[in-house]
Coordinates of C-alpha atoms in Angstrom, one line a residue:
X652 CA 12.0 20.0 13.2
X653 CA 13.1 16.6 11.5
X654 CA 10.1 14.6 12.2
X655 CA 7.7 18.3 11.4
X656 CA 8.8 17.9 8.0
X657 CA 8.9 14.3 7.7
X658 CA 5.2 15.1 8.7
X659 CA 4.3 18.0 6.3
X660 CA 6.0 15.8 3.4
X661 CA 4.1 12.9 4.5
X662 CA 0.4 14.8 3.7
X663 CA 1.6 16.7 0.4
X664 CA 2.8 13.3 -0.8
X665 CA -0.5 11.5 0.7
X666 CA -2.6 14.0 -1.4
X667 CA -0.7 12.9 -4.7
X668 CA -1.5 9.7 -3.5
X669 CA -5.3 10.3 -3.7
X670 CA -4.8 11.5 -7.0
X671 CA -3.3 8.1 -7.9
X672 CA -5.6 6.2 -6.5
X673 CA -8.9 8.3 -8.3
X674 CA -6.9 8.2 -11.7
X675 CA -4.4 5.4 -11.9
X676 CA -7.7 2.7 -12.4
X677 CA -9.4 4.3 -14.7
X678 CA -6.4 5.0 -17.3
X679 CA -6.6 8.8 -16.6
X680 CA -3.1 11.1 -16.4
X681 CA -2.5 11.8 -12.8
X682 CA -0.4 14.9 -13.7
X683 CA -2.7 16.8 -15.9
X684 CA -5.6 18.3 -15.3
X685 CA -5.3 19.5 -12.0
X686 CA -7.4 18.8 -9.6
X687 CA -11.6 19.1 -9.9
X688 CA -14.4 18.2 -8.3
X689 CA -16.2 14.9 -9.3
X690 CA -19.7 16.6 -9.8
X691 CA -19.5 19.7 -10.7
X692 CA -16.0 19.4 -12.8
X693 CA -15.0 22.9 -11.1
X694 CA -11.3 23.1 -10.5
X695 CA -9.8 22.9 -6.9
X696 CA -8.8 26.1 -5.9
X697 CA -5.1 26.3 -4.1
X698 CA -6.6 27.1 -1.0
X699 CA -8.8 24.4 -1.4
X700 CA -6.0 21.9 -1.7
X701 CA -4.6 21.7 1.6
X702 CA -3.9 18.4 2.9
X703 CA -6.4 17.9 5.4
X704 CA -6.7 21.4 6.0
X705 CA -8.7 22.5 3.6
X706 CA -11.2 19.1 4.3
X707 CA -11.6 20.5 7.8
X708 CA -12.3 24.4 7.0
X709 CA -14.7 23.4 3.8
X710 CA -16.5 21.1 6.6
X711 CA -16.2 18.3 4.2
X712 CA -18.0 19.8 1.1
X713 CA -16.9 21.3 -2.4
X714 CA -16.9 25.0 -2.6
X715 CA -19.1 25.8 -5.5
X716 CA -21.9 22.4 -5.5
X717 CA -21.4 21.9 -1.8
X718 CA -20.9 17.9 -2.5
X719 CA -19.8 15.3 -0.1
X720 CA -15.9 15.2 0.4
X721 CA -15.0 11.5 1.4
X722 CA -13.2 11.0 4.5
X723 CA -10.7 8.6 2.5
X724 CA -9.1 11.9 0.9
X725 CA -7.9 12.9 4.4
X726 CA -7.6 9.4 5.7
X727 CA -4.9 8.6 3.1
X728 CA -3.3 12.2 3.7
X729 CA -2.8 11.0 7.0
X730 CA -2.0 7.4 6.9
X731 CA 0.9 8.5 4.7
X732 CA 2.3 11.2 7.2
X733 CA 1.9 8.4 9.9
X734 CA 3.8 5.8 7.8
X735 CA 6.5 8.7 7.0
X736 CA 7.2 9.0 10.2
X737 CA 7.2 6.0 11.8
X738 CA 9.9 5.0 8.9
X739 CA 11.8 8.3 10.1
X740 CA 11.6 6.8 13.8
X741 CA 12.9 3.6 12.3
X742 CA 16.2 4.7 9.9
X743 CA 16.7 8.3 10.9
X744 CA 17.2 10.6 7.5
X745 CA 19.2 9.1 4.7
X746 CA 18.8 7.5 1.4
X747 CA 17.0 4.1 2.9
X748 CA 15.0 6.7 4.5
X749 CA 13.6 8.1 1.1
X750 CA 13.4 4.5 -0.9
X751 CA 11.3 3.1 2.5
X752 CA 9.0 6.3 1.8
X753 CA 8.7 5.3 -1.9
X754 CA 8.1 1.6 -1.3
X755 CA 5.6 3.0 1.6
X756 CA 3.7 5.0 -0.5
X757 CA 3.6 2.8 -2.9
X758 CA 1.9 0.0 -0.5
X759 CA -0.6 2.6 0.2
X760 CA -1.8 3.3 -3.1
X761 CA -1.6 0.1 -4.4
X762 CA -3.9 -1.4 -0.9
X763 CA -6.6 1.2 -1.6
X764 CA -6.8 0.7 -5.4
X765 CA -7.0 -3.3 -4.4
X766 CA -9.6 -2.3 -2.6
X767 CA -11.6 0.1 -4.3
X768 CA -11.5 -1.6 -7.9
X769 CA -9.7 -5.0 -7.3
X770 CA -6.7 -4.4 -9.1
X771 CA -2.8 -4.0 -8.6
X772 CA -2.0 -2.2 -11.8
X773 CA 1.5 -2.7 -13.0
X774 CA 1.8 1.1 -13.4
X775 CA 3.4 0.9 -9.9
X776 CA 4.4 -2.5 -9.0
X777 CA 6.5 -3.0 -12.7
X778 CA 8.5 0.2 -12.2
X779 CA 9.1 -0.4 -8.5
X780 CA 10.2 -4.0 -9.3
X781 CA 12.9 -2.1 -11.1
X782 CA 13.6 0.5 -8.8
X783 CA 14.1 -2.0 -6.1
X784 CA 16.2 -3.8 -7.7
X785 CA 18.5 -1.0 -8.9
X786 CA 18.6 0.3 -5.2
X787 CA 19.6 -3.4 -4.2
X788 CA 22.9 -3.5 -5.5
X789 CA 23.8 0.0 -3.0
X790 CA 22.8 -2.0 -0.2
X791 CA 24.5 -3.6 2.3
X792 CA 22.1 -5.5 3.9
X793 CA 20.1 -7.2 1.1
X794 CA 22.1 -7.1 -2.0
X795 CA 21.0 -7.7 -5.5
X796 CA 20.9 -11.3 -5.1
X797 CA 19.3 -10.8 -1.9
X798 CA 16.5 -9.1 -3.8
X799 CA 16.5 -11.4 -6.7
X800 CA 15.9 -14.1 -4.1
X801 CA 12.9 -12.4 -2.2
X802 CA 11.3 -11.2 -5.8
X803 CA 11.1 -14.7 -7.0
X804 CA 10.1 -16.3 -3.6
X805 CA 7.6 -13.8 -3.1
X806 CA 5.8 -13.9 -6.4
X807 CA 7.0 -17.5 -6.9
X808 CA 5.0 -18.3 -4.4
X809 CA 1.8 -16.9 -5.6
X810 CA 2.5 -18.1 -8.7
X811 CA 2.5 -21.5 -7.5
X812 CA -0.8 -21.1 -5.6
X813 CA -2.6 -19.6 -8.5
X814 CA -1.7 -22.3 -11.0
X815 CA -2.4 -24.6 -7.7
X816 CA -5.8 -23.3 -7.5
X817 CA -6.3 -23.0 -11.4
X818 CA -6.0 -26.5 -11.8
X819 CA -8.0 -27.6 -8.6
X820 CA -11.0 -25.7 -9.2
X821 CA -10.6 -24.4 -13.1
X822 CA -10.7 -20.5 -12.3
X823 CA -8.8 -18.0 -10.4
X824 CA -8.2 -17.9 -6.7
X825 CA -6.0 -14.7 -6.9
X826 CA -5.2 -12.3 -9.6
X827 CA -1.6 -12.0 -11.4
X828 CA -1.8 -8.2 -9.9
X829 CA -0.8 -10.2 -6.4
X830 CA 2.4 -12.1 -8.1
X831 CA 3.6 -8.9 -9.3
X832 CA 3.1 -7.0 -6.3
X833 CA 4.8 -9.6 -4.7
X834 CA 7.6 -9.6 -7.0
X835 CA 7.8 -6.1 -6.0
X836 CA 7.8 -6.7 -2.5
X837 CA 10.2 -9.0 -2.5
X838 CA 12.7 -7.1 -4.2
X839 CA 12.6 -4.5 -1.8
X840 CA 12.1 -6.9 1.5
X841 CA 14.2 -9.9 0.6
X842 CA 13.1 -13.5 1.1
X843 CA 12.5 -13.0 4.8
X844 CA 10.4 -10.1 4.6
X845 CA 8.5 -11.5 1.9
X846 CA 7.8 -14.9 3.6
X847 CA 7.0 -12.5 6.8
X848 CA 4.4 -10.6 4.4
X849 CA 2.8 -13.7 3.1
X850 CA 2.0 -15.0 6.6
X851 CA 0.7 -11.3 7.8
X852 CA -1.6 -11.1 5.3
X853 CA -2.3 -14.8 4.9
X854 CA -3.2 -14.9 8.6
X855 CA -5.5 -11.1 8.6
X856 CA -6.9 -12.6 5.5
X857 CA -8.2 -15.1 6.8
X858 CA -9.6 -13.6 9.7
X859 CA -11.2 -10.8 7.9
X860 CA -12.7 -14.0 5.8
X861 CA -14.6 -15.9 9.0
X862 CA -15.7 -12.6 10.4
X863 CA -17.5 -11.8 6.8
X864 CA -18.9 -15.6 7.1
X865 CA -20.0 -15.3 10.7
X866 CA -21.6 -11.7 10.5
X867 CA -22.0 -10.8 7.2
X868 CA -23.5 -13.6 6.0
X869 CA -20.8 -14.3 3.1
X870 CA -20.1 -17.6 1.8
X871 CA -16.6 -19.1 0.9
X872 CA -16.7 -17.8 -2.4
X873 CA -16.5 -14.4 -1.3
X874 CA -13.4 -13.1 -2.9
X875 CA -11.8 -10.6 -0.9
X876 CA -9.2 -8.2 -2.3
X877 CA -5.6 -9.9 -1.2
X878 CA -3.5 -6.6 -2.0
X879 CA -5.4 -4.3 0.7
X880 CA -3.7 -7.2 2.8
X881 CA -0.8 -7.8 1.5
X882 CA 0.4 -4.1 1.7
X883 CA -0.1 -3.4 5.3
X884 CA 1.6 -6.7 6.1
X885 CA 4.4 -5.5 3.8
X886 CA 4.6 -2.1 5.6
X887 CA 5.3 -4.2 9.0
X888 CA 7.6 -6.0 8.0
X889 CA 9.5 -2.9 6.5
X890 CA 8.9 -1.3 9.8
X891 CA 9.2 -3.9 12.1
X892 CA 10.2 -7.2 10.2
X893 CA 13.1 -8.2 11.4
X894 CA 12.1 -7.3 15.3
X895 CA 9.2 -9.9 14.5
X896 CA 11.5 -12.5 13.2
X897 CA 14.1 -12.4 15.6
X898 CA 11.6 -12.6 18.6
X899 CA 10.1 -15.4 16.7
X900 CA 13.4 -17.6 16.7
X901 CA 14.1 -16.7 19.7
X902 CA 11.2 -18.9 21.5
X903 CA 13.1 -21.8 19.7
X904 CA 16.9 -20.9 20.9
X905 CA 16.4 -21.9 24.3

């Protein structure tokens, strides 16, 4: 019964998360006015609003104008209820439970707005800079000054490499949206986790970058959205961080 509503929570929350990710980017409330349909403005009925659900009865279409639904409505649904729990699977039910299924669902809004519109907006990563923080000093693996460390070596670190970059080639290699996400992320992850997220999505960055080159036909300019990286990366190392790091030292202990 535990993991069925870790589940169902999982897609109700995922469907808020879709209406972050339509409104959040272009300055709209994402409480009020419920729901509608992009082309014909008519509201979502209840019914209609079923994680997942409704997107397989309605066979993918509105109601009333019979327009495309797209698949990233359920896909998000979804990925969240996978990510729920997998966390569950991971820390049982407790507080660090709920805060991993914040910082979570943050990561997933955040890597499709990246994606979608190139941005991190600090509507999320300022506030859970904050909340991460506050949640530090309860926990007894981390810390506060644990999580003061990882915020400012994770978006230290950035911040280096953008002002690296900067004065190198006299315009912006990432945006300040990755520093604070990073900030973020290292609040929550500590130093470890952050340096283990940096590498992740270093490394899929890059080879996301040569496959673009080699079959796409991009050049190196190409400028790919680091966030959609970097959150994934941070959602294994939440997961499965320290697993990773400790079978990492491990091959230099003998």
């Amino acid at each position: 019964m535990e993991e069925i509503i870790v589940a169902l929570f999982g897609l109700v929350w995922g469907s808020f998360l879709n209406v972050v990710i339509h409104r959040l980017p272009r300055g709209e409330n994402i409480a009020t006015p419920p729901s509608a349909c992009p082309r014909c403005g008519r509201r979502i009925r209840p019914y209609d609003n079923l994680p997942v659900i409704s997107y397989l009865l309605l066979r993918r279409r509105c109601r009333d104008c019979g327009a495309g639904i797209s698949p990233i409505y359920p896909a998000v649904e979804l990925l969240t209820a996978a990510a729920f729990l997998i966390l569950h699977s991971r820390f049982g039910l407790g507080l660090h439970l709920l805060t991993a299924c914040v910082f979570a669902a943050a990561l997933i809004a955040l890597g499709f707005i990246d994606y979608f519109h190139q941005i991190l907006p600090d509507a999320i990563t300022l506030p859970g800079l904050v909340l991460a923080l506050a949640y530090a000093a309860f926990r007894p693996d981390i810390g506060l000054r644990g999580a003061l460390l990882g915020a400012v070596f994770g978006g230290g670190f950035l911040l280096a490499v953008y002002g690296g970059y900067y004065l190198l080639r006299k315009k912006e290699g990432l945006g300040l949206g990755d520093v604070t996400m990073m900030l973020f992320v290292g609040a929550y992850l500590g130093w470890r986790g952050a340096l283990l997220t940096l590498v992740l999505a270093s490394f899929s960055g890059a080879l996301v970058g040569v496959f673009l080159i080699a079959c796409r036909k991009k050049d190196m300019q190409h400028a790919l959205p680091f966030g959609s990286f970097l959150a994934p990366a941070a959602f294994v190392s939440l997961a499965w961080g320290e697993a990773i790091v400790r079978a990492y030292l491990s091959l230099y202990a003998r």
